[in-house]
CSV table of C-alpha atoms and ligand atoms in Angstrom, one decimal:
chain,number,residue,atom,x,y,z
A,1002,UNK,CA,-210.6,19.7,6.7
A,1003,UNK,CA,-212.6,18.5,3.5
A,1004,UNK,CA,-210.2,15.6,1.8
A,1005,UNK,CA,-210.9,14.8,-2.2
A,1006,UNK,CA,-208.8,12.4,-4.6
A,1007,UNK,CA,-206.5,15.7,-5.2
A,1008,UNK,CA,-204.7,15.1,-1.6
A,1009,UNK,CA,-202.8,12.7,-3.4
A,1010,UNK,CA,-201.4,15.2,-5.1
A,1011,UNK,CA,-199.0,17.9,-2.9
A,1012,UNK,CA,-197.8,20.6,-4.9
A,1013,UNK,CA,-194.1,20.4,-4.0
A,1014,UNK,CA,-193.2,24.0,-2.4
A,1015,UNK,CA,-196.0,25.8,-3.8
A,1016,UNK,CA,-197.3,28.2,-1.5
A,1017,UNK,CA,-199.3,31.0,-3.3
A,1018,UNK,CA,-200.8,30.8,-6.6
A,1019,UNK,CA,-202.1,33.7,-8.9
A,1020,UNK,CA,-205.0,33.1,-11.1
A,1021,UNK,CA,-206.0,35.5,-14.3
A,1022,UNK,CA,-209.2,34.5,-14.8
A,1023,UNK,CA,-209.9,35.0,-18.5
A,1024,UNK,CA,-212.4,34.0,-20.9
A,1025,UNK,CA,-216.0,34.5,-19.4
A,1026,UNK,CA,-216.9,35.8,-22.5
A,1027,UNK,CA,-215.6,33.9,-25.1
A,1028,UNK,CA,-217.0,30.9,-23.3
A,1029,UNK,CA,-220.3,32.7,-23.5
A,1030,UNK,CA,-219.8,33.7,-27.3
A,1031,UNK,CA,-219.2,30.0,-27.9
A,1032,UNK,CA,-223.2,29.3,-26.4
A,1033,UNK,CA,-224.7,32.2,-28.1
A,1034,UNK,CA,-225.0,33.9,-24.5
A,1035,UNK,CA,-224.5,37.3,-23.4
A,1036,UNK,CA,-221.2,38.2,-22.1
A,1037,UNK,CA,-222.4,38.5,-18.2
A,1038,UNK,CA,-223.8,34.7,-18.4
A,1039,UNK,CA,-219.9,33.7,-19.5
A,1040,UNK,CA,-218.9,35.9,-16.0
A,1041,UNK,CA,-221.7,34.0,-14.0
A,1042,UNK,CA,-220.4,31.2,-14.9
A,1043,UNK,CA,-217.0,32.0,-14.2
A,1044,UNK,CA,-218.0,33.2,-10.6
A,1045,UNK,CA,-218.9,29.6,-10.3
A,1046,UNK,CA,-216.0,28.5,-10.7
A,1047,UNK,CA,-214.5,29.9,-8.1
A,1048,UNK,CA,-215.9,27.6,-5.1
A,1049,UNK,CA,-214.8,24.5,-7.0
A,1050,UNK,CA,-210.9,26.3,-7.5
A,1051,UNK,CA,-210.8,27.2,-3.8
A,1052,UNK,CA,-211.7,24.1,-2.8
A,1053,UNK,CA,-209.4,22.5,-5.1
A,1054,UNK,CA,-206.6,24.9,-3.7
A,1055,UNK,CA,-207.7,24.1,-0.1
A,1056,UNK,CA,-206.8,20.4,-0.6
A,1057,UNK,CA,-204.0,20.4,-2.9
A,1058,UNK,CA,-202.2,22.2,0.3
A,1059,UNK,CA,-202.0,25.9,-1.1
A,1060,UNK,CA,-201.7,28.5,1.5
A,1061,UNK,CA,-202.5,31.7,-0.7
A,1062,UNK,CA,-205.1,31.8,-3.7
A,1063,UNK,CA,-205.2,35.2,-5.1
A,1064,UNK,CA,-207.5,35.8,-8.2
A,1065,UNK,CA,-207.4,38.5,-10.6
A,1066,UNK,CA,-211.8,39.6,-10.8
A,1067,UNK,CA,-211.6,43.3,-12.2
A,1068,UNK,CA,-208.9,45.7,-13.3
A,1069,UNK,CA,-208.5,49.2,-13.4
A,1070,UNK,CA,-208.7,48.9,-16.5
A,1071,UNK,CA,-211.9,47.4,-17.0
A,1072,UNK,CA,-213.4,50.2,-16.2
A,1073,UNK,CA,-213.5,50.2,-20.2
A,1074,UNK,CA,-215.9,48.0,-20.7
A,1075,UNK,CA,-219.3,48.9,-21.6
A,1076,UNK,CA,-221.6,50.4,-18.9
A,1077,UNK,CA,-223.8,47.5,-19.0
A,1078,UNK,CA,-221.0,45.2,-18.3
A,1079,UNK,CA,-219.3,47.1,-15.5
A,1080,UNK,CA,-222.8,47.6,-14.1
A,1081,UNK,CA,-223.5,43.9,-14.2
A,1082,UNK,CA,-219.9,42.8,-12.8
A,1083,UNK,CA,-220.1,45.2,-9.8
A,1084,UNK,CA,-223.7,43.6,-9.4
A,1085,UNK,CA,-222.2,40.2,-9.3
A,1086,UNK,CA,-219.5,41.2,-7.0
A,1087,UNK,CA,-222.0,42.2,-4.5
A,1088,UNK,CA,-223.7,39.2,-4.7
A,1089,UNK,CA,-221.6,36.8,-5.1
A,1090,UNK,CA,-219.9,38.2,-1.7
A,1091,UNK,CA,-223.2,38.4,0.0
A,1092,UNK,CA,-224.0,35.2,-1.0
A,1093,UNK,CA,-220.8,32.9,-0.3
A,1094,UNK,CA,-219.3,34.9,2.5
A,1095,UNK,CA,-220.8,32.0,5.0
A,1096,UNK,CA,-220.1,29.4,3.0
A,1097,UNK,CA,-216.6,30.5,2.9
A,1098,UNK,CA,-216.2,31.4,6.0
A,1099,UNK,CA,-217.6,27.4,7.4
A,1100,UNK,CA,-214.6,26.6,4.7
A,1101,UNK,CA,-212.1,28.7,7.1
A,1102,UNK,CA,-211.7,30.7,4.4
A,1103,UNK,CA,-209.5,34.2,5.1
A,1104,UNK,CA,-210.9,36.1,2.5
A,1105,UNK,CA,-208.9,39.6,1.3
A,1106,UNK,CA,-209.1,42.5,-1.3
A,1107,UNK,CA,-206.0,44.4,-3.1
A,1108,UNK,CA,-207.1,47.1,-5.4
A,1109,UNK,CA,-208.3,50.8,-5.1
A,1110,UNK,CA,-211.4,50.9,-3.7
A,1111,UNK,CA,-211.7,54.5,-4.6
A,1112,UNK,CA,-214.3,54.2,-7.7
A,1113,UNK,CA,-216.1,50.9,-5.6
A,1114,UNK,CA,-219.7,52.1,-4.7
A,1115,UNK,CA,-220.7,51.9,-0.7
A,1116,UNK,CA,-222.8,49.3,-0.9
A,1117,UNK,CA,-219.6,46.4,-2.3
A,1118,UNK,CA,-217.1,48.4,0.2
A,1119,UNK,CA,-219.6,47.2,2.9
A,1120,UNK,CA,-220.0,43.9,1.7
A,1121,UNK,CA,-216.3,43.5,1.2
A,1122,UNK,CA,-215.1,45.1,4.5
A,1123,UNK,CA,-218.0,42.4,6.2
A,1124,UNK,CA,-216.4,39.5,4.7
A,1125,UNK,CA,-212.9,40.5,5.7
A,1126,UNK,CA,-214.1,40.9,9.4
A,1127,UNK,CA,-215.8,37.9,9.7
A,1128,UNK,CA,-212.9,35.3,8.1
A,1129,UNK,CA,-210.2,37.3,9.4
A,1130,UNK,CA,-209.5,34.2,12.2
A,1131,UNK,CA,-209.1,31.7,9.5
A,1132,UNK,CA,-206.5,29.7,8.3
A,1133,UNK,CA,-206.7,26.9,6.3
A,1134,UNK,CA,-206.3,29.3,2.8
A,1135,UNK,CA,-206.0,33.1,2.0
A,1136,UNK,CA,-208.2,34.3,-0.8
A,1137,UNK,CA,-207.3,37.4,-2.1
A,1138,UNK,CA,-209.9,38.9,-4.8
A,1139,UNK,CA,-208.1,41.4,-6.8
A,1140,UNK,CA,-210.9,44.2,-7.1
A,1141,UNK,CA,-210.5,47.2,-9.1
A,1142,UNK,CA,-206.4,46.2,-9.1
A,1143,UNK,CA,-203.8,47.5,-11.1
A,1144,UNK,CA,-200.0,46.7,-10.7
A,1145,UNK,CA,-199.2,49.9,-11.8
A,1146,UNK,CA,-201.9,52.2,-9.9
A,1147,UNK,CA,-200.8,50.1,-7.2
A,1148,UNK,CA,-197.3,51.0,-7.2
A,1149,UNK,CA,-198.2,54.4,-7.3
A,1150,UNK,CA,-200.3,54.3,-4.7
A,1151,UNK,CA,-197.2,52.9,-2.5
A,1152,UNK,CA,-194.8,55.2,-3.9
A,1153,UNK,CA,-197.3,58.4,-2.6
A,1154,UNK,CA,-197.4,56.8,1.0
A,1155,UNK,CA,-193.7,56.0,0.6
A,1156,UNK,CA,-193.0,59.8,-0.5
A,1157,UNK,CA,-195.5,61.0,2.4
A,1158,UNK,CA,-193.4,58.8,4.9
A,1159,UNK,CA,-190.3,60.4,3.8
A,1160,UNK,CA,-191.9,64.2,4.0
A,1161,UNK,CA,-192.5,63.2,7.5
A,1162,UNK,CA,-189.4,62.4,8.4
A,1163,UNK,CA,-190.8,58.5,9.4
A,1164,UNK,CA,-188.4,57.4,6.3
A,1165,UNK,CA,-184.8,58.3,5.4
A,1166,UNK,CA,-184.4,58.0,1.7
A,1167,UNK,CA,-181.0,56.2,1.9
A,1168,UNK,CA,-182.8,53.2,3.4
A,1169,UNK,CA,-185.7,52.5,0.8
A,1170,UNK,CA,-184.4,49.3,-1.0
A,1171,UNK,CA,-186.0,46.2,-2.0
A,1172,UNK,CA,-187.8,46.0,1.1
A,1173,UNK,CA,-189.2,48.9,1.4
A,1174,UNK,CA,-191.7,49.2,-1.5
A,1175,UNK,CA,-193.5,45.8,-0.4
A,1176,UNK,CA,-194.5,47.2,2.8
A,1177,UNK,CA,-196.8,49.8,1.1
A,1178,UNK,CA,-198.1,47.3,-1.3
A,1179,UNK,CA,-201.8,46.3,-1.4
A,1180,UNK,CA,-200.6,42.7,-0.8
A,1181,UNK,CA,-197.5,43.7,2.1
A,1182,UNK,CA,-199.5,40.7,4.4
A,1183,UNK,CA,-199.1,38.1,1.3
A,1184,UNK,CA,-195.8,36.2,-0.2
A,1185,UNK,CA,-195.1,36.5,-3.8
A,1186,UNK,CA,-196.9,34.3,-5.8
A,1187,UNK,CA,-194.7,31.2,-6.8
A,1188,UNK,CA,-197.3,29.8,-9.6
A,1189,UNK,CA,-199.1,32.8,-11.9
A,1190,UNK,CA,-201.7,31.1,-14.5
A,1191,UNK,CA,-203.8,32.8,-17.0
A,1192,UNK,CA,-206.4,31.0,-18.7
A,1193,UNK,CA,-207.8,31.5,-22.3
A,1194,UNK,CA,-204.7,31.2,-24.6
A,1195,UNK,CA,-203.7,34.8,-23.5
A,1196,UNK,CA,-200.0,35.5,-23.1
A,1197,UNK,CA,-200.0,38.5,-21.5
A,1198,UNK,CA,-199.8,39.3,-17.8
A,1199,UNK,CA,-201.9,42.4,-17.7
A,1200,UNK,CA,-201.2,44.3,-15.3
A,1201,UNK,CA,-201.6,41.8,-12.3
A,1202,UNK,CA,-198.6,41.4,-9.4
A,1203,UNK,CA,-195.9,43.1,-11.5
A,1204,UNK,CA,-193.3,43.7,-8.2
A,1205,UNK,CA,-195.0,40.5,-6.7
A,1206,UNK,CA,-194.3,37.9,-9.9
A,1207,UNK,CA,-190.8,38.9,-10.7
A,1208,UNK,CA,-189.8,35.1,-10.2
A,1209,UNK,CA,-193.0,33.2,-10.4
A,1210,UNK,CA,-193.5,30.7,-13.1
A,1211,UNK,CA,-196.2,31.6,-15.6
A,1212,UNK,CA,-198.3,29.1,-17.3
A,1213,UNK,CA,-200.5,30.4,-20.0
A,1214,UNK,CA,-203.4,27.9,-20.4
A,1215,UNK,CA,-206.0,27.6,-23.3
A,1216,UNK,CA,-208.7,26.8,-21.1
A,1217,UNK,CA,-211.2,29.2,-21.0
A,1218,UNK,CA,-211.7,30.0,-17.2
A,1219,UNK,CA,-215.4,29.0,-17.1
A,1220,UNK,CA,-214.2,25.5,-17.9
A,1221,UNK,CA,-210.8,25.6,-16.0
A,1222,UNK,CA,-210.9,22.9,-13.0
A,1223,UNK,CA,-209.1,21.4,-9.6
A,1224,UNK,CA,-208.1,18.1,-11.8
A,1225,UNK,CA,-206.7,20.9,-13.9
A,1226,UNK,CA,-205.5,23.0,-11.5
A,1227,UNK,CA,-203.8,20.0,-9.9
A,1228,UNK,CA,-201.9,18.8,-13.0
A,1229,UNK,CA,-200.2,22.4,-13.2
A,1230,UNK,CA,-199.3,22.3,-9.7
A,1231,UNK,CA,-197.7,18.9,-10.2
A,1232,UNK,CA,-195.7,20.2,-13.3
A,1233,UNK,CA,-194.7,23.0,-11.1
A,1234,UNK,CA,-193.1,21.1,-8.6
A,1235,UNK,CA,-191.2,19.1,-11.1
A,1236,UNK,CA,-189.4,22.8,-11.8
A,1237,UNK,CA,-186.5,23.9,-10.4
A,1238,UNK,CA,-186.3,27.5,-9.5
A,1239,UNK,CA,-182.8,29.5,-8.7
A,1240,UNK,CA,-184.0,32.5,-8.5
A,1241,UNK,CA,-180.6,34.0,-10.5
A,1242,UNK,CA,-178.4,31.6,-9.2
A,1243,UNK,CA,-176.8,28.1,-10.9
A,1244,UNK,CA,-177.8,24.7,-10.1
A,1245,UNK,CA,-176.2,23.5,-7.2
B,1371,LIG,C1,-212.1,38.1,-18.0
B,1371,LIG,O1,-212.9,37.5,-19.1
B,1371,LIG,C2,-212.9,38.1,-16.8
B,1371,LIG,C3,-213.2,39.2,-16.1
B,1371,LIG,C4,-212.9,40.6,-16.5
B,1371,LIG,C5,-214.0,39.1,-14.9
B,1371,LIG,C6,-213.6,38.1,-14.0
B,1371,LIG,C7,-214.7,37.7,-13.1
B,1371,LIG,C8,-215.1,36.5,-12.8
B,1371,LIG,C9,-214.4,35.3,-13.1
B,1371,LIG,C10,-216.4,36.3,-12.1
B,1371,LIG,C11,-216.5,36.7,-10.8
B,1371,LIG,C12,-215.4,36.6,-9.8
B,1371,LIG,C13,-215.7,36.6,-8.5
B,1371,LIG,C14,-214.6,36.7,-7.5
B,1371,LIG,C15,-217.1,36.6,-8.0
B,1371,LIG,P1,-213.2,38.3,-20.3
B,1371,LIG,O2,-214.5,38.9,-20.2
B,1371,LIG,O3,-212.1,39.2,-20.7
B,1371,LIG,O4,-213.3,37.2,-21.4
B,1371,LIG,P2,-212.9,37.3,-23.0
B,1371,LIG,O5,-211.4,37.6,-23.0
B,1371,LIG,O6,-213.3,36.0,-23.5
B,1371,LIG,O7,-213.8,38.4,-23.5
């Protein structure tokens, strides 16, 4: 394992953090740039905010990269997103993988071309062994489509007699989730100034902690990263109940 000066700084109890990554391209307004050199730039990012996870002791890294609502966005954007998707995967899935990286998707991959399913599907082969962090990508993800998704294979489980519907509780839905291998996220951070959650881990989040950042995520860092894990740990969560 790699060590940096953040080892000296253990996120008390933090297991899984959730990342919206927001404001490629404001960051890219802010240099005169297209709006695709703000999301290159934010792809950067990414290797530096694993890494940082890696040795700050966080199991589960899961980043929000496209939403189903994104599909909004102008065809030139969408077009070049999906093209740095592909290679961003092709081009990192080694590195990662030498980082014993376990890398993941959540998200419909429905309305992904053949050539990224490919790529992603490769990547998610070859780092399936590893351990030392879980990055899941949220590609083409929802909250809602995704619960909807679970409630049809739910339903179909039911049709089929697998499920009785006196025993779907709380428990139940999680197992159809995209993310029924993951925890819940204990730490959700957006970057940008946003205060919104956007559609990202709604069942999942329902008693992380939330901080809303101004950083634009281009410029968000593990020194950063490791200063809202510390604040974090000086929380106390009851999850409902009083202190003891
Ligand atoms: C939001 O910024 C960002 C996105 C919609 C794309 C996120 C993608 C990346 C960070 C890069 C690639 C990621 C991977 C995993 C390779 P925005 O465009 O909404 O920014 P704005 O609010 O300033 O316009």
């Amino acid at each position: 394992m790699q060590h940096s000066a953040l080892d000296n700084a253990p996120p008390h109890g933090l297991k899984h953090v959730a990342i919206i990554m927001d404001g490629n391209g404001r960051w890219a307004q802010a240099r005169h740039r297209p709006r695709l050199y703000g999301h290159h730039a934010g792809a950067k990012r990414v290797r530096e905010i694993v890494q940082a996870s890696k040795d700050l002791g966080i199991e589960y890294l899961t980043i929000f990269a496209f939403s189903t609502e994104n599909w909004k966005r102008t065809q030139v954007e969408v077009a070049g997103l999906m093209n740095l998707f592909r290679r961003y995967i092709a081009k990192e899935m080694r590195a990662l993988h030498d980082e014993h990286v376990r890398v993941r998707f959540i998200g419909d991959r429905v309305r992904l071309d053949a050539k990224l399913i490919a790529l992603m599907d490769e990547v998610e082969a070859l780092t399936r062994h590893n351990t030392q962090i879980n990055l899941t990508i949220a590609l083409n993800y929802g909250a809602r489509d995704e619960v909807a998704r679970a409630t049809r294979l739910l339903a179909a489980d039911v049709a089929s007699g697998k499920l009785c519907p006196d025993d779907v509780d709380e428990e139940t839905l999680p197992r159809y989730l995209d993310t029924r291998v993951l925890p819940d996220p204990d730490l959700v951070i957006r970057t940008s100034g946003e205060a919104r959650i956007s559609n990202f881990l709604l069942w999942q989040s329902a008693y992380a902690e939330y901080e809303f950042i101004d950083t634009l995520w281009p410029d968000f860092t593990g020194d950063e990263l490791a200063r809202l894990c510390k604040g974090y740990g000086a929380r106390e969560r009851r999850f409902g109940a009083t202190s003891a």
